[in-house]
Structures are given as C-alpha cells and as structure tokens.
Amino acid sequence: MRRTTTPLKFGLTLVLLVSLVLLALAGITRYTVGEPLLPDWLAKAVHHRQPSLPPGMTYDFSIIDPATNHPLATLPEVGNVELRLAVTNDSALPMTMRFRTGQQCEFIVRQALYVVDGLFAVPIEKWRSSYFHVVSQKPTTLVLQPGQTKVYTALFTLNALNADQMAPGEYRVVAVVDAYSTGRWETSIPMEKPL
C-alpha cells in the first residue's frame, strides 16, 4: 500500500529539518567562538552540567611573547608564542583532580572561518600542543594544596614554513582541561593575525 503525504505534513517536516540544520550550525558557531554548545538556560532546562573547574579553583590563561614575557595582542607573522594556563587552588582545603591520561592540559589554535556574511562560523584547527607527542594512557592525579598553582605551558612557533597555513584572520587560542571532575572544560582567547 502506498503512503500518501499531505502538503501540511510535508511543510512541517521541511520546517523541522531546516530548524535542526540551523540549530546544528548555531552549535558549531558557538563552539568556534569559544562558548559552550548549549546556552546556560538550555543546559539548565535539560539538566546538562556545563563543564567548569571545581569550586575554589581559579585560572589565568595568557598568551605571551617568550622573548619579552609580555602579553601579545595579536599573533605575529613569524616568531614564538607561549601559551600559559595557571590553575590555582584558592580554597582552604587541598583539591584533587583526576585525569583520564597523562595529558592534563592541551592547547589548540583554531581559525574561525565565517560563512554566510558572518552569520555562522566554522572552526579550522591549525595547531594542537599534543601533535607529535606521545601521551601516557595511564590515569594521573593532580593535588593542589591551598594557595598552590600548577602552570601548564606550550610553545607555538610561527615560521616561514607554516606562514601560508596560518593566513591572516581571526583565531581562537584554546586551553582544554579534561578531568573526571571538570568534564572537558575549556577557555579561549580570541586573537587576530594581521596582514
């Protein structure tokens, strides 16, 4: 028996599919610009816990020039860039974070490619601190005493060999901490690479 469809059913199905595609593109755009996939109000409505550092932990994420030790406002055309994430226990009790692997922090550089006149953004990964590094698959633990800070660093080199891969434009420099207690928590800094 052949199933028939009415114009109303077809129209509603089409509207639903277009809405799902737009929601997916909005989620990708939020991810590209460094925001959680779900807005806070929606995450609370569906009881989804947003990844965050444990209460009492603070962080400082900075992008600095290793030669001068000063923060960078833009990415250089060539040169070194030091990415630094400092996680501090500001509580009165020791804090323990358990990690799935030996990699406790990872840095990622993504180019934000805007489409449809800037309405949507697509992330294009350009560099990752774990590239060409062997990471232990054994779980690790970080214990921070009150007032203690753990600093993670990575050196990102822009040279003539990769200058064409790092075109001028808008980038997001991301620091990721993937612990059992935080989930995949990340923070990012927008950076421009001038012409």
XYZ file of C-alpha atoms in Angstrom:
195
model
C 0.000 0.000 0.000
C 1.388 3.382 -0.980
C 1.651 6.008 1.739
C 0.432 9.476 0.801
C 1.505 12.723 2.327
C -0.351 15.977 2.601
C 1.196 19.344 1.828
C 0.853 20.218 5.528
C 2.863 17.173 6.661
C 5.488 17.841 4.017
C 5.730 21.507 5.016
C 6.043 20.691 8.723
C 8.711 18.070 8.015
C 10.665 20.544 5.896
C 10.430 23.246 8.590
C 11.613 20.753 11.220
C 14.604 19.653 9.124
C 15.637 23.243 8.342
C 15.324 24.121 12.057
C 17.557 21.182 13.012
C 20.192 22.219 10.452
C 20.130 25.805 11.750
C 20.449 24.586 15.362
C 23.423 22.415 14.390
C 25.094 25.368 12.630
C 24.417 27.572 15.671
C 26.053 24.948 17.920
C 29.110 24.773 15.645
C 29.301 28.575 15.665
C 29.135 28.687 19.490
C 31.910 26.070 19.640
C 34.034 28.052 17.163
C 33.845 31.290 19.125
C 34.668 29.526 22.390
C 31.250 29.273 24.011
C 29.584 26.097 25.316
C 27.460 24.284 22.743
C 24.357 24.733 24.874
C 23.477 28.172 26.280
C 23.250 28.213 30.093
C 19.446 28.480 30.126
C 19.084 25.470 27.821
C 21.677 23.436 29.733
C 19.748 24.045 32.964
C 16.457 23.151 31.272
C 17.779 19.765 30.108
C 19.788 19.222 33.331
C 23.119 19.234 31.489
C 26.023 20.294 33.705
C 28.287 22.798 31.971
C 31.967 21.858 32.310
C 33.765 24.056 34.856
C 36.649 23.997 37.273
C 35.765 22.737 40.762
C 34.569 25.407 43.225
C 37.561 27.122 44.813
C 39.765 26.718 41.726
C 40.664 29.727 39.592
C 42.643 30.056 36.398
C 44.664 32.576 34.418
C 45.097 31.955 30.691
C 47.579 34.136 28.856
C 49.338 34.317 25.515
C 52.782 35.861 25.833
C 55.885 36.642 23.830
C 58.601 34.436 25.376
C 61.355 36.911 24.425
C 59.827 39.844 26.332
C 57.497 37.978 28.729
C 54.709 40.443 27.824
C 51.177 39.550 26.698
C 50.502 39.528 22.971
C 47.554 41.410 21.475
C 47.873 39.744 18.055
C 49.586 36.701 16.608
C 52.929 37.532 14.968
C 53.624 36.687 11.333
C 56.715 34.742 12.429
C 58.070 34.028 15.892
C 57.290 32.102 19.046
C 54.142 32.352 21.127
C 53.963 30.912 24.635
C 50.575 29.675 25.797
C 50.245 29.567 29.572
C 47.415 28.289 31.767
C 47.822 28.674 35.534
C 45.318 26.785 37.708
C 45.245 27.866 41.371
C 43.611 26.359 44.445
C 42.069 29.385 46.183
C 40.139 27.285 48.691
C 41.170 26.446 52.260
C 41.306 22.700 51.516
C 43.508 20.572 49.254
C 41.954 19.969 45.830
C 42.370 16.786 43.798
C 41.758 16.463 40.077
C 41.893 13.077 38.374
C 42.700 12.806 34.680
C 41.998 10.055 32.178
C 45.520 10.203 30.701
C 48.922 11.732 31.323
C 47.843 14.799 29.365
C 46.320 17.150 31.915
C 46.107 20.224 29.687
C 46.119 20.761 25.946
C 46.350 23.936 23.883
C 44.658 24.304 20.495
C 44.777 27.073 17.873
C 41.710 27.289 15.634
C 40.963 29.655 12.799
C 37.408 30.956 12.759
C 36.117 30.799 9.190
C 32.928 32.835 8.840
C 30.320 31.919 6.241
C 27.008 33.447 5.119
C 28.230 37.011 5.742
C 29.445 36.190 9.253
C 26.223 34.543 10.375
C 27.894 31.195 11.032
C 31.462 30.280 11.966
C 33.328 27.048 11.299
C 36.436 26.060 13.321
C 39.509 25.023 11.358
C 42.132 23.500 13.638
C 45.614 24.792 12.817
C 47.749 23.541 15.717
C 47.491 21.373 18.823
C 50.083 21.047 21.595
C 49.788 17.263 21.557
C 50.846 16.972 17.894
C 53.818 14.609 17.604
C 53.865 13.918 21.356
C 53.403 10.550 22.962
C 50.852 10.819 25.769
C 50.741 8.233 28.528
C 47.377 6.475 28.613
C 47.770 5.862 32.353
C 45.410 7.949 34.545
C 47.096 10.746 36.516
C 46.192 12.815 39.566
C 46.898 16.449 40.413
C 46.749 17.511 44.073
C 46.918 21.236 44.809
C 47.374 22.466 48.360
C 45.670 25.743 49.414
C 47.274 28.619 47.506
C 49.258 26.293 45.243
C 49.347 26.875 41.469
C 50.000 24.465 38.614
C 51.223 26.133 35.413
C 50.838 24.451 32.023
C 52.768 25.870 29.073
C 53.240 25.189 25.386
C 55.350 26.899 22.739
C 53.677 27.618 19.405
C 56.091 28.541 16.611
C 55.088 30.531 13.550
C 57.812 30.370 10.920
C 58.220 30.847 7.173
C 57.399 27.162 6.609
C 53.914 27.373 8.112
C 53.180 31.043 7.373
C 50.935 30.120 4.431
C 48.988 27.694 6.660
C 48.351 30.452 9.205
C 46.640 33.012 6.984
C 45.696 36.432 8.351
C 42.346 36.394 10.102
C 40.584 35.640 13.365
C 41.786 32.790 15.579
C 40.765 31.234 18.899
C 43.526 30.025 21.195
C 42.005 27.370 23.441
C 43.199 25.728 26.665
C 41.498 22.413 27.484
C 41.495 20.605 30.845
C 39.877 17.178 30.585
C 39.495 15.782 34.115
C 36.868 13.488 35.609
C 35.704 16.248 37.964
C 35.511 19.032 35.352
C 34.430 17.243 32.223
C 36.061 18.695 29.117
C 36.496 22.242 30.429
C 37.974 24.834 28.117
C 38.648 28.525 27.958
C 39.709 30.558 24.965
C 41.143 33.887 23.908
C 40.309 35.491 20.551
C 43.394 36.577 18.598
C 43.867 38.325 15.277
C 46.680 37.650 12.852
C 47.154 40.867 10.873
C 48.075 41.080 7.202
